[in-house]
Short mmCIF file of C-alpha atoms in Angstrom, two decimals:
data_model
loop_
_atom_site.label_atom_id
_atom_site.label_comp_id
_atom_site.label_asym_id
_atom_site.label_seq_id
_atom_site.Cartn_x
_atom_site.Cartn_y
_atom_site.Cartn_z
CA UNK A 27 -59.33 34.69 23.85
CA UNK A 28 -63.72 34.48 23.25
CA UNK A 29 -64.55 37.29 27.07
CA UNK A 30 -68.03 36.26 28.20
CA UNK A 31 -68.37 38.90 30.65
CA UNK A 32 -70.75 41.48 29.70
CA UNK A 33 -69.56 45.59 28.82
CA UNK A 34 -71.74 46.15 31.93
CA UNK A 35 -70.34 43.55 34.07
CA UNK A 36 -68.48 46.38 36.70
CA UNK A 37 -72.49 47.47 37.37
CA UNK A 38 -73.21 43.46 37.66
CA UNK A 39 -74.05 41.79 40.55
CA UNK A 40 -72.59 38.67 40.14
CA UNK A 41 -69.82 39.68 38.11
CA UNK A 42 -67.80 36.70 39.95
CA UNK A 43 -70.62 34.08 38.47
CA UNK A 44 -70.12 36.14 34.74
CA UNK A 45 -66.50 35.24 35.67
CA UNK A 46 -66.54 31.59 36.24
CA UNK A 47 -67.92 31.69 32.52
CA UNK A 48 -66.09 32.79 30.98
CA UNK A 49 -63.09 30.28 32.60
CA UNK A 50 -64.78 27.39 31.76
CA UNK A 51 -65.62 28.59 28.06
CA UNK A 52 -62.04 29.46 28.24
CA UNK A 53 -60.83 26.36 29.44
CA UNK A 54 -62.66 24.33 27.16
CA UNK A 55 -60.99 26.31 24.30
CA UNK A 56 -58.00 25.28 25.23
CA UNK A 57 -58.64 21.50 25.97
CA UNK A 58 -59.90 21.35 22.64
CA UNK A 59 -56.85 23.63 21.29
CA UNK A 60 -54.00 21.45 23.23
CA UNK A 61 -55.22 18.12 22.65
CA UNK A 62 -58.20 18.24 19.84
CA UNK A 63 -59.42 14.38 21.39
CA UNK A 64 -60.06 14.95 24.75
CA UNK A 65 -64.29 15.92 23.80
CA UNK A 66 -65.23 14.92 27.46
CA UNK A 67 -63.36 17.20 29.48
CA UNK A 68 -64.73 20.47 27.18
CA UNK A 69 -68.38 19.30 27.61
CA UNK A 70 -66.96 18.61 30.66
CA UNK A 71 -66.22 22.27 30.92
CA UNK A 72 -69.30 23.38 28.11
CA UNK A 73 -72.31 20.69 30.78
CA UNK A 74 -70.39 23.21 34.19
CA UNK A 75 -70.96 26.59 32.31
CA UNK A 76 -74.63 26.22 31.51
CA UNK A 77 -76.30 24.36 34.43
CA UNK A 78 -74.15 27.26 36.39
CA UNK A 79 -75.86 30.29 33.90
CA UNK A 80 -79.50 28.21 34.39
CA UNK A 81 -79.14 27.80 38.34
CA UNK A 82 -78.24 31.28 39.53
CA UNK A 83 -80.56 32.56 36.31
CA UNK A 84 -77.46 34.77 33.93
CA UNK A 85 -78.29 34.85 29.78
CA UNK A 86 -75.07 34.41 28.10
CA UNK A 87 -74.13 36.39 25.06
CA UNK A 88 -75.73 34.84 21.41
CA UNK A 89 -72.22 34.81 19.88
CA UNK A 90 -71.00 32.74 23.26
CA UNK A 91 -74.54 30.29 22.87
CA UNK A 92 -74.44 29.15 19.16
CA UNK A 93 -70.52 27.41 20.01
CA UNK A 94 -72.34 25.59 22.24
CA UNK A 95 -74.03 22.34 21.48
CA UNK A 96 -77.57 22.32 22.95
CA UNK A 97 -78.33 18.86 22.60
CA UNK A 98 -74.66 16.68 24.99
CA UNK A 99 -73.20 20.36 25.52
CA UNK A 100 -70.31 20.05 23.90
CA UNK A 101 -68.03 23.12 22.05
CA UNK A 102 -68.59 23.51 18.46
CA UNK A 103 -65.12 24.14 16.97
CA UNK A 104 -65.16 23.62 13.39
CA UNK A 105 -63.26 21.17 12.11
CA UNK A 106 -63.10 19.98 15.17
CA UNK A 107 -66.32 18.95 17.43
CA UNK A 108 -68.99 20.43 14.65
CA UNK A 109 -68.57 20.39 10.82
CA UNK A 110 -69.85 23.80 9.03
CA UNK A 111 -71.36 23.82 5.01
CA UNK A 112 -73.29 26.53 3.38
CA UNK A 113 -76.32 25.71 1.90
CA UNK A 114 -78.79 28.03 0.16
CA UNK A 115 -82.67 28.47 -0.24
CA UNK A 116 -84.47 27.57 -2.97
CA UNK A 117 -85.40 31.76 -1.92
CA UNK A 118 -81.61 32.18 -2.82
CA UNK A 119 -80.65 32.33 1.08
CA UNK A 120 -77.63 31.47 2.28
CA UNK A 121 -77.37 29.65 5.20
CA UNK A 122 -74.88 28.15 6.82
CA UNK A 123 -75.47 24.12 8.77
CA UNK A 124 -73.19 23.91 11.84
CA UNK A 125 -73.84 20.04 12.17
CA UNK A 126 -72.46 18.26 16.17
CA UNK A 127 -69.90 15.47 15.03
CA UNK A 128 -70.82 13.87 19.09
CA UNK A 129 -74.90 13.86 18.42
CA UNK A 130 -75.77 14.62 14.78
CA UNK A 131 -77.42 17.11 16.20
CA UNK A 132 -77.48 20.85 13.26
CA UNK A 133 -78.70 24.92 14.00
CA UNK A 134 -78.57 27.17 11.45
CA UNK A 135 -77.57 30.01 10.85
CA UNK A 136 -78.60 32.72 7.95
CA UNK A 137 -75.75 34.53 6.19
CA UNK A 138 -77.16 38.03 6.44
CA UNK A 139 -74.50 40.61 6.78
CA UNK A 140 -77.04 43.59 6.81
CA UNK A 141 -78.25 41.34 10.02
CA UNK A 142 -78.45 42.87 13.68
CA UNK A 143 -78.94 40.78 17.27
CA UNK A 144 -81.60 41.90 19.08
CA UNK A 145 -79.25 42.44 22.03
CA UNK A 146 -77.02 44.97 19.52
CA UNK A 147 -80.28 46.94 19.08
CA UNK A 148 -80.15 50.42 21.34
CA UNK A 149 -84.43 49.92 21.38
CA UNK A 150 -83.20 47.28 23.33
CA UNK A 151 -81.48 48.12 26.16
CA UNK A 152 -83.61 49.93 29.58
CA UNK A 153 -84.87 52.53 28.99
CA UNK A 154 -84.38 54.01 32.39
CA UNK A 155 -81.62 52.60 33.28
CA UNK A 156 -77.97 55.31 33.46
CA UNK A 157 -75.66 55.08 31.07
CA UNK A 158 -71.11 55.30 33.01
CA UNK A 159 -68.53 56.57 30.97
CA UNK A 160 -67.41 53.63 29.59
CA UNK A 161 -63.71 52.44 31.44
CA UNK A 162 -60.99 51.09 28.87
CA UNK A 163 -60.95 47.73 30.12
CA UNK A 164 -64.78 47.96 28.90
CA UNK A 165 -63.95 49.62 25.33
CA UNK A 166 -61.97 47.34 24.70
CA UNK A 167 -63.89 44.56 25.36
CA UNK A 168 -66.08 45.73 23.19
CA UNK A 169 -63.08 46.37 19.97
CA UNK A 170 -62.51 42.58 20.84
CA UNK A 171 -66.40 41.27 20.63
CA UNK A 172 -66.90 43.02 17.14
CA UNK A 173 -63.17 41.53 16.05
CA UNK A 174 -64.14 38.10 16.82
CA UNK A 175 -68.05 38.31 15.13
CA UNK A 176 -66.16 39.63 11.60
CA UNK A 177 -64.10 36.75 12.19
CA UNK A 178 -66.60 34.23 12.45
CA UNK A 179 -68.78 36.15 10.14
CA UNK A 180 -66.22 35.45 7.73
CA UNK A 181 -65.55 32.61 8.17
CA UNK A 182 -69.33 31.30 7.96
CA UNK A 183 -69.53 32.83 4.51
CA UNK A 184 -66.54 31.63 4.14
CA UNK A 185 -66.15 27.66 3.44
CA UNK A 186 -63.18 26.95 1.43
CA UNK A 187 -61.69 28.35 5.19
CA UNK A 188 -62.66 24.92 7.56
CA UNK A 189 -61.40 22.11 4.47
#
């Protein structure tokens, strides 16, 4: 299960808020995995997650934001609440187009294996922030995050996986 907790969550003042966001995100996934017809309940959980994060001014992980529809706040699960298509541009770049079934909103992602998010780059980290030693739980979360991103990249590159 994907976790939303920031790797630095032990130092974060809103640890309970991150845990609540994590719970709502996992609850939405569980609802859709058990009963795919119950999209409204999952949408309610995602909407609540979005409003809590906005009210407390908490930044969510980009991998989480990519799985939420900006228009209707539904959880985008390929084959259940979203369709995934592979496209190529005139410049020979491959794109992944994720379309929400509920509202028709589309998200387009570039398929570049060498792409690294700004959040993951070392220059994005504050220089004056002291880096605490990582405990085994934090290392486990980071390993889980990299495994999930590898699976998502593999799934986005191979369109036959969703048929």
